[in-house]
Amino acid sequence: MEGTFNFLGLTVYPFGLFVTMGALVMLVIMGVLGYKRRLPEGTVRIFGILAVPLGIVFARLLYCLMNIPLFVGTYENPLLMLRFYDGGFSMAGLILGLVLAAILASKISKAPIGDLFDVLGVGICAFLALVYFGQKYTELGVGIVVEENWLTENLPFLFSIQRMGIVEYRMAVYLYQAVFCAILFVILLSLFLNGKKARPAGNIGHLFFILYGAGEILLESLRDDGHMLIIFLRVSQLAALIMILVSMIILCRRYIRENGNKTWVVIAWILFVACIIGGILLEFALDGRLVTGNLTKLHLYGLMLVVCVLVAFLPCSFLGRINRSVSKEQA
Amino acid sequence: MNCLSQDTLKALILREKHSRKERSPMRLNKFSLLTAVLVLMVLSLSFLIPSGSVTEDALYAYDELMYEDEEENFSDEARLTPQAVVASAAFSDILPVTNCRVLDLDLFTGGSTPIAENFAEVPYLGQKLKPAEISALTDFYDTPIVAYRDDSIIVELVRKRMYESDVYVAYIRIATPNQIRSAIAGTKLKSSTSRSNLVTKLSSAYNGIVAINGDFYSNSEKSGGYMVRQGQLYRDKFSNNYDLLAIDDMGDFHILSRGKENQANGIKAIESSGSVVNCFFFGPALVIDGVRQTQDTFEDYGYAQHDDNPRAAILQFGPLTYGLVVVNGRTEQSTGVTMDELAEIAADLGAVQAYNLDGGNSATLAFNGVVFNAKPQEERDVSDIIYFCSAIKEE
C-alpha cells in the first residue's frame, strides 16, 4: 500500500496516521472547550477511552452489515469480519460510536449531555477534516469523472488524476469533504466561543448534525467508489438524513415548548418531507432512472444543492426562537 | 429565582478554580493513568486502521484462504466445447487480413486508432428523438448500413422494431480474436472499491468502435462468479445460480450453464486447449450451441425476466463474427422486452451463442463514442464494457 512504513516492526498506514492525528486534535480541542464549559474533570478522557473502541466497533459493524454478501457469499467465511485490521469501516458507524461514547461518558462523569455534545460537535469537525484528508492515501473518496476543462488545467489538486491506459480526471471528493469539515469547525468554534449570546446547551451539537448532514448528502452524491452503497444510494447519505431528522424533531419540540409559531412548524415539516422526496428523485435522475428532459447533470446537482440548503435551513429556523427564550430567561 | 451578587459569583468561581488545582496524589495518578491509556489507544490506530475499505493485499489473502479451504471434488470429465458454426450472418464480406497487428491483451491497452474517414454517416445517431418524431421518420428503421470498416473490422448497424420496442443491433466481424475486448472504469481490477464511467467515454478512451455495457462486475450483490478480464482472473468462484459466458483466445464463446461442477469442467476444457481471455457473470444464456433457451430453462433466474425492460445481449454467429443487441424500454415508444422475447430476438437474428448482459438503465450500445440506442433517460455510469476495436497497423 502506498505510503506505508515500518515502525518498531509494525506497519504504519498513512490513513491510520491521519485518524490518529485527528483523534488527538479532537481530544485536545474537546479538553480545552470542556474546561471552558466547566465539564466535570476527566469527562473528555473518559469519552476518549470509550470512543476508541466504540468508534471502531460500530464503524466495522456497519461496514460488515452492508457487505455481508462479500464475507458470507463470495468468501464464505464470516470470521473474516473480525479482521478489522485489514480495512473496512463506515464513517456513519464511526459517528454513531462517538455519539454513544458521549452519552456513556456523560452518565459516568455526570456531565450535562448538552454541554458535552456542544464540545463534541466542535471537536469532531476537526477530527473528520483530518480523516477525510487521509482518504487521499486510500482508494476512497474519489468522485465522478469530469471532462478536461479550465479547472483541471489550472487547479489540478482539486482532482484525482488517474493515469492507466486512459487519463481520467475525477473529483477529489475527500478533499472537498475535508475542507467542508474544516470550515464547519471554524464556524462552530466561533459560535462556541461567542460568549455574548446565550444558547441552550446542545444547540451547537445540533448545528453540527444539521450542517454536516446537509453537506454530506450533497458531497456523497459526487462519490464514485462503490463504498457502502445500497443500490445507488450511499449509507452515509441515509445516516446524514437521520442526523438531520433527529435534530429536527428535538428542536421542533423545544420550539413548540417555547411557544413557537405552530403554523411555521407545519410548514417546515411539509417542506422538509418535500425536500426528502425531491432529493430521492434527484438521486434517481442522476442514476439515469428518470427522464430529465433538457436538464444536465450540472443542473441536477445544482438542484440537489438547493435541496440540501433548504434541509439545513428548516431545523435551524427553530433555533432563533429557542435562543431568544434562553436569553430572556437568563436576563 | 435567587440572584447572586457579583462579588459572591466571583468568589464561587475562584473557589472552583482553586479546587481544581488542589488534587490529591491518588486523583493525579488516576487521571495520569487514564491519559496514558487514552494516548496509547489513539496511537495504536495508526497500525490498526489501514483504510476505510478492505485493502488489496487483504483481498488476495482472502482469495488464498478460499482456495485452501475449497475441496476440488469436480470430476475430470470434460464438457464438450461448443463447435463454432458458420451461421447465416447479416453480412458476409471476407476481411483481407494483411494490414493487422496482434493487440496486446493488457486490460488497460486499447485498440488501434480507427480511420476517421472510414466512418459512414449513421442517420439520427445520438439523437434523442421523441416518439412522435420517430413515428414520422420512414427511414428510421432501415436496412443495415456498413457504419465502419477497415482491413481488420467491419461494423454494421441497424434499428429494428420488435415487440413494440426499438431494437438496436450491431453486427461485427473482426480479423483477430484480440479485437473483442473488455475494459473497466478506473485503474484497478482487484479492489474492494469500484469506479464507474459512461460506456461512450470508456469506449472512446480505448479506441472502441462499437461497445456495449458489460456485466457490472463490481456489483456486490452478485457474490461469487468466475470472472476474467483480458486474461486477468478477478474472481475464481463458480456458481449454482448464474450462467457464465467465457470467451477463449480464439474469440469463441462458451456458455457454461449454472452449476459449479459444470462450470469448473467447462473452464478446464477451455484451458486444456487454450485459455480464457474474458469471462462474464450475468446471464441467463439465451442461445446455446444454436439452441434457443426457453422460459423453463431460466424460470427462476431473476432480473425481472417476466417484465418488459430494457435489455442488452451479446451474440456470436460464427468464427470472429458477433452481434450486440440493445432494446430500449420503459417509455411509451419502446416498452422493452421480457427475457423470453430477448431470447427469441437473438435466435431470429441467427445467433449460435447468445448471452444476456446487464439491462435496465445500464443497457447502452455505443458507436464511435456516441450512444446508438439514444433513449430519453441519461446515459448511466457502468463499471465495465465489452468493445470491438480495430487492429490495423499504426504508422
XYZ file of C-alpha atoms in Angstrom:
726
model
C 0.000 0.000 0.000
C 1.280 3.417 -0.939
C 2.904 5.400 1.846
C 3.132 2.682 4.485
C 6.289 2.347 6.532
C 7.573 0.223 9.364
C 7.977 1.379 12.914
C 9.223 -0.989 15.592
C 8.280 -3.910 13.388
C 4.716 -2.753 12.867
C 3.242 -1.343 9.659
C 2.072 2.244 9.929
C -0.603 3.254 7.456
C -0.913 6.847 6.255
C -4.688 6.744 6.659
C -4.299 5.378 10.182
C -1.839 8.171 10.916
C -4.400 10.784 9.900
C -7.044 9.070 12.037
C -4.610 9.189 14.968
C -3.797 12.859 14.399
C -7.472 13.661 14.036
C -8.331 11.852 17.245
C -5.586 13.608 19.193
C -6.593 17.016 17.844
C -10.237 16.300 18.648
C -9.456 15.277 22.210
C -7.246 18.289 22.844
C -9.895 20.646 21.466
C -12.589 18.905 23.478
C -10.436 19.121 26.583
C -9.976 22.876 26.218
C -13.607 23.540 25.354
C -14.745 21.161 28.068
C -12.773 23.194 30.584
C -14.473 26.347 29.342
C -17.845 24.727 29.725
C -16.914 23.515 33.190
C -17.420 19.873 32.424
C -16.502 17.576 35.326
C -12.837 16.741 35.292
C -11.953 13.638 33.371
C -15.062 13.737 31.188
C -13.151 14.105 27.950
C -10.672 11.422 28.961
C -13.487 9.014 29.743
C -15.114 9.922 26.456
C -11.850 9.235 24.629
C -11.373 5.848 26.235
C -14.899 4.858 25.282
C -14.783 6.489 21.848
C -11.829 4.491 20.502
C -13.320 1.006 20.926
C -16.920 2.063 20.283
C -15.905 4.000 17.190
C -14.020 1.001 15.787
C -16.755 -1.475 16.704
C -19.632 0.463 15.199
C -17.672 1.571 12.138
C -16.744 -2.047 11.480
C -20.190 -3.387 12.346
C -21.979 -1.153 9.879
C -19.403 -1.911 7.173
C -19.866 -5.650 7.672
C -23.660 -5.371 7.683
C -23.527 -3.638 4.308
C -21.056 -6.153 2.901
C -22.491 -9.427 4.128
C -22.573 -10.876 0.559
C -18.802 -10.346 0.358
C -17.999 -12.241 3.545
C -20.765 -14.826 3.531
C -21.247 -15.253 -0.218
C -18.009 -14.581 -2.063
C -15.547 -15.720 0.562
C -17.924 -17.973 2.539
C -16.042 -17.037 5.680
C -17.953 -14.794 8.104
C -14.999 -14.863 10.501
C -13.210 -12.523 8.119
C -15.471 -9.816 9.544
C -13.334 -9.899 12.673
C -10.240 -8.934 10.716
C -10.871 -5.218 11.080
C -7.130 -4.567 10.720
C -7.494 -5.496 7.011
C -9.590 -2.385 6.492
C -13.277 -1.789 6.018
C -15.016 0.872 8.092
C -18.044 3.074 7.797
C -17.951 6.777 8.633
C -21.602 6.692 9.657
C -20.869 3.865 12.075
C -17.900 5.776 13.457
C -20.039 8.844 14.197
C -22.647 6.617 15.847
C -19.911 5.137 18.034
C -18.705 8.593 19.055
C -22.248 9.695 19.927
C -22.745 6.599 22.087
C -19.409 7.215 23.767
C -20.510 10.761 24.579
C -23.783 9.535 26.073
C -21.986 6.947 28.218
C -19.284 9.419 29.266
C -21.894 11.943 30.359
C -23.560 9.296 32.526
C -20.289 8.100 34.067
C -18.856 11.535 34.781
C -22.261 13.127 35.422
C -21.598 15.796 32.829
C -24.565 17.597 31.261
C -25.199 15.829 27.974
C -25.983 19.059 26.097
C -22.665 20.633 27.045
C -20.774 17.508 26.096
C -22.476 17.383 22.711
C -21.561 21.009 22.104
C -17.947 20.246 22.860
C -18.085 17.102 20.723
C -19.732 18.965 17.850
C -16.743 21.296 17.554
C -14.072 18.667 18.123
C -15.497 16.117 15.742
C -15.282 18.587 12.842
C -11.524 18.824 13.268
C -11.309 15.035 13.520
C -13.351 14.465 10.365
C -11.380 17.071 8.426
C -8.177 15.133 9.026
C -9.761 11.720 8.449
C -11.256 12.786 5.134
C -7.935 14.206 4.054
C -6.311 10.909 4.985
C -8.517 9.184 2.403
C -6.082 10.587 -0.172
C -3.948 7.550 0.667
C -6.738 5.050 0.087
C -8.981 4.300 -2.884
C -11.912 6.016 -1.254
C -13.321 9.498 -1.593
C -12.831 9.598 -5.353
C -15.698 11.076 -7.308
C -17.265 11.163 -10.735
C -15.344 11.754 -13.919
C -15.124 15.309 -15.225
C -14.141 16.491 -18.657
C -10.850 18.274 -19.067
C -11.520 21.955 -18.630
C -10.119 25.177 -17.253
C -10.302 23.853 -13.686
C -8.449 20.598 -14.364
C -5.707 22.574 -16.124
C -5.204 25.317 -13.579
C -6.288 23.692 -10.325
C -5.311 20.039 -10.756
C -5.092 19.480 -6.989
C -8.907 19.609 -6.888
C -8.994 16.378 -8.854
C -7.756 12.865 -8.572
C -5.925 12.141 -11.783
C -5.783 8.509 -12.767
C -3.301 7.507 -15.411
C -3.547 3.911 -16.503
C -4.365 3.343 -20.110
C -6.593 6.374 -20.148
C -6.335 9.618 -18.238
C -9.314 10.275 -16.047
C -9.970 13.407 -14.063
C -12.146 12.532 -11.115
C -13.397 14.837 -8.387
C -11.291 14.566 -5.262
C -14.372 14.414 -3.051
C -12.256 13.530 0.009
C -10.623 16.951 -0.321
C -13.950 18.750 -0.604
C -15.230 16.898 2.457
C -12.077 17.775 4.411
C -12.387 21.460 3.520
C -16.103 21.427 4.342
C -15.419 19.954 7.790
C -12.633 22.481 8.385
C -14.992 25.355 7.543
C -17.643 23.837 9.785
C -15.062 23.639 12.575
C -14.288 27.343 12.272
C -17.991 28.263 12.271
C -18.898 26.111 15.250
C -15.815 27.132 17.202
C -16.608 30.821 16.764
C -20.203 30.199 17.834
C -18.971 28.257 20.843
C -16.560 30.967 21.879
C -19.023 33.773 21.287
C -19.843 34.264 24.950
C -22.106 37.254 24.302
C -25.023 35.215 23.075
C -26.518 32.691 25.427
C -27.503 29.436 23.905
C -29.120 26.398 25.395
C -26.706 23.546 25.816
C -26.746 21.176 22.897
C -27.513 23.699 20.175
C -24.010 23.610 18.759
C -24.181 19.843 18.721
C -27.413 20.065 16.771
C -25.872 22.559 14.381
C -23.090 20.097 13.690
C -25.507 17.300 12.847
C -27.657 19.565 10.669
C -24.905 21.288 8.713
C -22.650 18.249 8.429
C -25.616 16.100 7.428
C -26.736 18.521 4.717
C -23.214 18.788 3.325
C -22.732 15.039 3.333
C -25.920 14.410 1.364
C -24.556 16.510 -1.480
C -20.882 15.542 -1.287
C -21.545 11.814 -1.009
C -23.632 12.088 -4.149
C -20.468 13.104 -6.002
C -18.583 9.978 -4.970
C -17.927 7.093 -7.290
C -16.100 4.417 -5.388
C -18.713 1.763 -4.729
C -18.239 2.010 -0.950
C -21.245 1.374 1.291
C -23.880 1.519 -1.405
C -27.496 0.462 -1.219
C -28.095 0.056 -4.956
C -27.147 3.640 -5.811
C -27.785 5.445 -2.533
C -24.984 5.721 -0.018
C -25.302 4.667 3.586
C -23.653 7.966 4.558
C -26.455 9.881 2.851
C -29.088 7.948 4.777
C -27.166 8.416 8.028
C -26.862 12.157 7.294
C -30.597 12.348 6.716
C -31.271 10.560 10.013
C -28.957 13.020 11.824
C -30.873 15.977 10.423
C -34.215 14.322 11.130
C -33.356 13.634 14.790
C -32.169 17.222 15.274
C -35.294 18.475 13.517
C -37.541 16.504 15.899
C -35.687 17.628 19.050
C -35.510 21.278 18.007
C -39.132 21.259 16.908
C -40.224 20.016 20.323
C -38.182 22.712 22.043
C -39.590 25.315 19.675
C -43.153 24.309 20.469
C -42.351 24.352 24.199
C -41.100 27.925 23.784
C -44.498 28.867 22.280
C -43.211 28.963 18.786
C -45.439 29.564 15.765
C -47.276 26.279 15.194
C -48.139 27.239 11.624
C -44.463 27.534 10.844
C -43.897 24.085 12.385
C -46.410 22.539 9.997
C -44.983 24.398 7.002
C -41.450 23.439 7.965
C -42.311 19.754 8.168
C -44.162 19.790 4.872
C -41.193 21.451 3.228
C -38.830 19.009 4.915
C -40.692 15.988 3.605
C -40.910 17.603 0.170
C -37.144 18.127 0.205
C -36.513 14.492 1.091
C -38.754 13.325 -1.728
C -37.093 15.814 -4.071
C -33.650 14.622 -3.046
C -34.559 10.984 -3.667
C -35.986 11.840 -7.094
C -32.818 13.748 -7.926
C -30.715 10.720 -6.993
C -32.887 8.586 -9.256
C -32.404 11.096 -12.047
C -28.632 11.228 -11.543
C -28.555 7.444 -11.832
C -30.361 7.621 -15.152
C -33.549 6.068 -13.872
C -35.730 9.082 -14.620
C -36.291 11.059 -17.781
C -34.889 14.529 -17.132
C -35.615 16.273 -20.402
C -33.091 19.016 -21.053
C -31.669 19.001 -17.553
C -27.995 18.074 -17.479
C -26.125 16.571 -14.545
C -24.891 20.044 -13.637
C -28.499 21.238 -13.334
C -29.377 18.215 -11.246
C -26.500 18.793 -8.836
C -27.497 22.453 -8.628
C -30.996 21.392 -7.610
C -29.502 18.981 -5.097
C -27.561 21.891 -3.583
C -30.775 23.882 -3.207
C -32.481 20.920 -1.541
C -29.571 20.487 0.894
C -29.549 24.186 1.807
C -33.274 24.058 2.484
C -32.962 20.866 4.520
C -30.329 22.617 6.663
C -32.307 25.833 6.957
C -35.542 24.291 8.211
C -34.339 22.883 11.560
C -32.091 25.936 12.020
C -35.171 28.154 11.724
C -36.290 26.847 15.111
C -33.024 27.863 16.746
C -33.691 31.594 16.649
C -36.769 31.365 18.871
C -35.126 28.871 21.200
C -32.076 31.105 21.635
C -34.248 34.181 22.286
C -36.163 32.343 25.029
C -32.935 31.317 26.729
C -31.649 34.895 26.578
C -34.863 36.139 28.195
C -34.609 33.558 30.980
C -31.021 34.386 31.720
C -31.769 38.101 31.730
C -35.011 32.772 41.336
C -32.237 33.888 43.727
C -29.884 36.466 42.271
C -26.363 36.292 43.492
C -24.290 39.446 43.813
C -21.306 39.882 41.570
C -18.897 39.527 44.473
C -20.443 36.245 45.545
C -20.276 34.957 41.997
C -16.616 35.883 41.695
C -15.832 34.157 44.964
C -17.573 30.999 43.831
C -15.674 30.956 40.554
C -12.334 31.465 42.304
C -13.096 28.695 44.771
C -13.881 26.344 41.907
C -10.642 27.199 40.162
C -8.657 26.562 43.327
C -10.421 23.288 43.981
C -9.411 22.125 40.514
C -5.797 22.908 41.366
C -5.875 21.055 44.648
C -5.698 17.448 43.718
C -4.829 14.540 45.832
C -1.948 12.340 44.640
C -4.397 9.437 44.129
C -6.530 11.562 41.844
C -3.448 12.703 39.933
C -2.354 9.104 39.419
C -5.819 8.097 38.258
C -6.020 10.857 35.685
C -2.454 10.329 34.537
C -3.186 6.677 34.038
C -6.364 7.486 32.118
C -4.468 9.930 29.930
C -1.655 7.464 29.262
C -4.107 4.700 28.341
C -6.017 7.059 26.098
C -2.901 8.249 24.282
C -1.753 4.664 23.728
C -5.157 3.670 22.383
C -5.192 6.593 19.990
C -1.630 5.946 18.805
C -2.477 2.315 18.093
C -4.954 3.487 15.459
C -2.012 4.165 13.126
C -1.334 0.432 12.990
C -4.896 -0.824 13.125
C -6.727 1.289 10.559
C -5.240 0.809 7.083
C -8.204 2.122 5.117
C -11.944 2.597 5.033
C -12.166 -0.274 2.563
C -10.593 -3.718 2.632
C -7.062 -3.425 1.262
C -5.954 -5.105 -1.949
C -3.404 -7.221 -0.080
C -6.117 -8.464 2.241
C -8.352 -9.401 -0.708
C -5.569 -11.512 -2.200
C -5.041 -13.121 1.202
C -8.768 -13.908 1.416
C -8.603 -15.480 -2.055
C -5.773 -17.723 -0.972
C -7.670 -18.740 2.140
C -10.617 -19.603 -0.064
C -8.532 -21.777 -2.370
C -7.035 -23.602 0.620
C -10.448 -24.406 2.022
C -12.141 -25.425 -1.220
C -12.175 -29.138 -1.927
C -11.736 -29.914 -5.570
C -14.362 -32.595 -5.997
C -15.109 -31.925 -9.604
C -14.824 -34.901 -11.921
C -12.308 -34.943 -14.718
C -14.984 -35.498 -17.294
C -14.618 -32.563 -19.624
C -17.600 -30.816 -21.042
C -17.658 -30.750 -24.789
C -16.641 -27.392 -26.149
C -19.177 -25.866 -28.495
C -18.376 -26.079 -32.158
C -18.066 -22.813 -33.991
C -20.666 -22.878 -36.708
C -20.705 -20.565 -39.658
C -24.241 -19.255 -39.323
C -26.005 -17.053 -41.783
C -24.765 -13.678 -40.763
C -26.225 -10.371 -41.806
C -23.155 -9.713 -43.919
C -20.581 -11.966 -45.462
C -17.633 -9.836 -46.520
C -14.350 -11.562 -46.087
C -11.744 -9.424 -44.437
C -8.307 -9.273 -46.036
C -6.052 -9.909 -43.060
C -2.957 -8.225 -44.381
C -2.551 -4.992 -42.570
C -3.210 -6.081 -38.982
C -1.249 -6.395 -35.805
C -1.848 -8.563 -32.780
C -3.157 -6.353 -29.992
C -1.698 -6.644 -26.540
C -4.031 -8.467 -24.158
C -3.426 -5.947 -21.368
C -6.631 -4.689 -19.759
C -5.528 -1.070 -19.955
C -4.436 -1.113 -23.571
C -6.940 -0.353 -26.282
C -7.126 -0.934 -29.983
C -5.603 0.831 -32.934
C -6.849 4.303 -33.720
C -9.663 3.866 -36.215
C -9.528 5.670 -39.547
C -11.782 8.705 -39.164
C -12.668 8.808 -42.870
C -13.942 5.232 -42.768
C -16.854 6.046 -40.513
C -20.061 6.249 -42.522
C -22.801 8.638 -41.607
C -25.384 6.902 -39.461
C -28.741 8.699 -39.654
C -30.063 10.049 -36.356
C -27.038 8.701 -34.481
C -27.100 10.043 -30.922
C -30.328 11.963 -31.423
C -32.894 11.614 -28.651
C -35.996 11.676 -30.782
C -39.471 11.950 -29.327
C -41.899 9.099 -30.043
C -43.895 11.204 -32.499
C -40.703 12.167 -34.312
C -39.606 8.551 -34.643
C -43.020 7.546 -35.956
C -42.785 10.279 -38.586
C -39.425 9.079 -39.878
C -39.929 6.450 -42.522
C -36.222 5.702 -42.773
C -35.546 5.311 -39.052
C -35.880 1.554 -39.223
C -33.772 0.667 -42.168
C -31.606 -1.958 -43.669
C -28.180 -2.445 -42.133
C -25.548 0.100 -43.065
C -21.819 -0.506 -43.007
C -21.003 2.026 -40.345
C -17.258 1.400 -40.255
C -14.755 -0.804 -41.987
C -11.054 -1.194 -42.332
C -8.775 -4.145 -43.033
C -9.364 -5.580 -39.574
C -13.004 -4.916 -38.719
C -16.414 -4.381 -40.262
C -19.312 -2.964 -38.262
C -22.876 -2.838 -39.473
C -25.664 -1.111 -37.597
C -29.398 -1.490 -37.886
C -32.516 -0.497 -35.985
C -35.435 -2.862 -35.866
C -38.900 -2.725 -34.449
C -39.891 -5.837 -32.486
C -42.304 -6.462 -29.617
C -43.354 -2.765 -29.619
C -39.795 -1.824 -28.851
C -36.812 -0.285 -30.575
C -34.143 -2.917 -31.036
C -30.625 -1.758 -31.890
C -28.270 -4.274 -33.429
C -24.592 -4.104 -34.278
C -23.036 -6.826 -36.447
C -19.296 -7.089 -36.153
C -16.689 -9.138 -37.963
C -13.084 -8.932 -36.830
C -9.830 -10.237 -38.200
C -8.103 -11.257 -34.953
C -9.527 -12.580 -31.634
C -7.858 -9.837 -29.584
C -10.181 -7.277 -31.117
C -13.043 -8.341 -28.880
C -12.053 -6.863 -25.542
C -13.312 -5.781 -22.165
C -12.492 -2.605 -20.290
C -13.211 -1.381 -16.795
C -13.735 2.038 -15.278
C -10.895 3.073 -13.026
C -7.381 1.721 -12.903
C -7.551 -1.357 -10.724
C -9.280 -4.651 -11.361
C -8.819 -6.175 -7.947
C -10.163 -3.722 -5.456
C -12.861 -3.568 -2.848
C -13.881 -0.174 -4.208
C -15.110 0.242 -7.729
C -15.349 3.024 -10.238
C -17.865 3.687 -12.943
C -17.935 5.667 -16.137
C -20.069 6.081 -19.227
C -19.999 3.389 -21.914
C -19.322 6.079 -24.510
C -16.390 7.501 -22.541
C -14.797 4.128 -21.858
C -15.249 3.073 -25.444
C -13.637 6.259 -26.774
C -10.776 6.005 -24.308
C -9.811 2.557 -25.571
C -10.442 3.296 -29.274
C -13.555 1.155 -29.252
C -15.526 1.382 -32.455
C -18.619 -0.268 -31.065
C -19.244 -1.137 -27.429
C -21.875 -2.435 -25.057
C -22.153 -2.342 -21.278
C -20.785 -5.449 -19.583
C -21.970 -7.398 -16.561
C -21.379 -4.620 -13.969
C -18.689 -6.800 -12.450
C -18.365 -4.687 -9.346
C -21.942 -5.218 -8.298
C -21.554 -6.614 -4.825
C -24.990 -8.146 -4.811
C -23.709 -10.804 -7.132
C -21.407 -12.525 -4.757
C -19.329 -15.216 -6.306
C -18.963 -15.792 -10.002
C -15.995 -16.750 -12.141
C -14.708 -13.551 -13.713
C -11.793 -12.922 -16.039
C -10.899 -9.681 -17.765
C -8.353 -9.637 -20.570
C -6.709 -12.731 -19.218
C -6.611 -11.461 -15.612
C -8.552 -13.535 -13.133
C -10.786 -11.327 -10.987
C -12.631 -13.984 -9.063
C -12.279 -17.755 -9.034
C -15.671 -18.933 -7.827
C -18.258 -20.941 -9.712
C -21.971 -20.521 -9.292
C -25.035 -22.698 -8.917
C -27.289 -19.760 -9.769
C -25.862 -17.889 -12.756
C -24.646 -18.862 -16.221
C -21.176 -17.851 -17.386
C -20.002 -16.582 -20.733
C -16.369 -17.452 -21.356
C -14.528 -16.081 -24.387
C -11.418 -18.027 -25.302
C -8.226 -16.939 -27.017
C -9.729 -17.784 -30.434
C -12.606 -15.419 -29.776
C -15.132 -18.219 -29.388
C -17.985 -18.075 -26.922
C -18.514 -20.849 -24.415
C -21.694 -20.566 -22.423
C -21.406 -22.534 -19.204
C -24.771 -23.146 -17.573
C -25.203 -22.692 -13.840
C -23.827 -25.460 -11.691
C -20.430 -25.368 -10.028
C -19.231 -28.709 -11.384
C -20.434 -27.944 -14.886
C -18.713 -24.579 -14.904
C -15.493 -25.941 -13.405
C -15.342 -28.669 -16.044
C -16.156 -26.166 -18.769
C -13.291 -23.889 -17.761
C -10.986 -26.900 -17.560
C -11.980 -27.951 -21.042
C -11.311 -24.488 -22.454
C -7.979 -24.272 -20.711
C -6.926 -27.690 -21.931
C -6.710 -26.363 -25.476
C -6.329 -22.632 -24.968
C -7.117 -20.014 -22.377
C -9.993 -17.931 -21.077
C -9.487 -14.312 -22.039
C -12.750 -12.905 -20.724
C -15.452 -14.442 -18.594
C -18.699 -12.708 -17.689
C -21.084 -13.424 -14.860
C -24.631 -12.304 -15.564
C -26.857 -14.240 -17.933
C -29.061 -16.097 -18.463
C -27.903 -17.837 -21.581
C -30.327 -17.099 -24.401
C -28.975 -19.392 -27.117
C -26.518 -22.244 -26.520
C -24.954 -24.057 -29.461
C -27.706 -22.886 -31.732
C -30.475 -23.981 -29.368
C -32.764 -21.178 -28.244
C -33.281 -21.391 -24.489
C -36.891 -21.446 -23.375
C -38.609 -19.850 -20.435
C -38.335 -23.128 -18.492
C -34.554 -23.046 -18.526
C -34.345 -19.614 -16.904
C -37.621 -19.605 -14.987
C -36.042 -18.867 -11.583
C -33.103 -16.848 -12.856
C -34.144 -13.346 -11.756
C -33.516 -9.955 -13.359
C -37.279 -9.260 -13.677
C -37.344 -11.664 -16.603
C -41.119 -11.628 -16.996
C -41.347 -7.851 -17.190
C -40.798 -5.615 -20.170
C -37.449 -3.978 -19.580
C -34.520 -2.508 -21.469
C -32.176 -5.401 -22.266
C -28.685 -5.996 -23.605
C -27.166 -9.124 -25.091
C -24.045 -10.281 -26.874
C -24.197 -12.853 -29.661
C -21.845 -14.962 -31.719
C -22.797 -16.011 -35.230
C -19.623 -17.728 -36.295
C -15.837 -17.512 -36.118
C -14.908 -13.917 -35.293
C -18.442 -12.793 -36.154
C -20.564 -11.256 -33.469
C -23.630 -9.239 -32.628
C -24.577 -6.732 -29.958
C -28.250 -6.184 -29.194
C -29.794 -3.480 -27.033
C -33.534 -2.994 -26.577
C -34.771 0.345 -25.268
C -37.551 0.289 -22.728
C -39.659 1.941 -20.033
C -41.068 4.522 -22.436
C -44.255 4.742 -24.456
C -42.344 4.448 -27.729
C -40.377 1.436 -26.586
C -41.735 -0.686 -23.754
C -38.876 -3.175 -23.531
C -38.918 -6.964 -23.728
C -39.048 -9.959 -21.437
C -36.127 -12.372 -21.211
C -38.010 -14.884 -23.330
C -38.589 -12.279 -26.034
C -34.900 -11.351 -25.935
C -34.007 -14.994 -26.494
C -36.408 -15.017 -29.462
C -34.750 -11.896 -30.901
C -31.308 -13.489 -30.578
C -32.487 -16.683 -32.242
C -34.227 -14.758 -35.044
C -31.016 -12.887 -35.760
C -29.240 -16.192 -36.256
C -27.124 -16.353 -33.126
C -25.323 -19.581 -32.340
C -24.439 -18.358 -28.849
C -26.270 -15.535 -27.069
C -25.906 -14.255 -23.532
C -27.882 -11.674 -21.600
C -25.910 -8.765 -20.129
C -26.868 -6.094 -17.623
C -30.121 -4.480 -18.755
C -32.269 -1.739 -17.311
C -30.713 1.701 -17.353
C -27.280 0.219 -17.976
C -28.216 -1.125 -21.438
C -26.174 1.026 -23.804
C -24.860 0.422 -27.303
C -22.206 2.923 -28.273
C -20.790 3.535 -31.724
C -17.810 5.817 -32.286
C -18.210 7.311 -28.817
C -21.911 8.127 -29.253
C -24.960 6.317 -27.906
C -26.559 4.439 -30.798
C -29.671 3.431 -28.834
C -30.494 7.027 -27.933
C -33.040 6.991 -25.115
C -34.762 9.726 -23.085
C -33.016 8.680 -19.863
C -29.491 9.919 -19.119
C -26.698 7.505 -20.011
C -25.805 5.554 -16.909
C -22.322 5.033 -15.474
C -21.252 1.391 -15.589
C -18.263 -0.456 -14.219
C -17.217 -2.297 -17.395
C -17.825 -2.666 -21.113
C -17.259 -5.100 -23.956
C -15.921 -3.400 -27.047
C -14.655 -4.132 -30.536
C -11.725 -2.243 -31.940
C -9.505 -2.017 -34.941
C -6.147 -3.798 -35.179
C -4.729 -2.088 -38.234
C -1.047 -1.365 -38.146
C -0.459 2.163 -36.995
C 2.222 4.232 -38.655
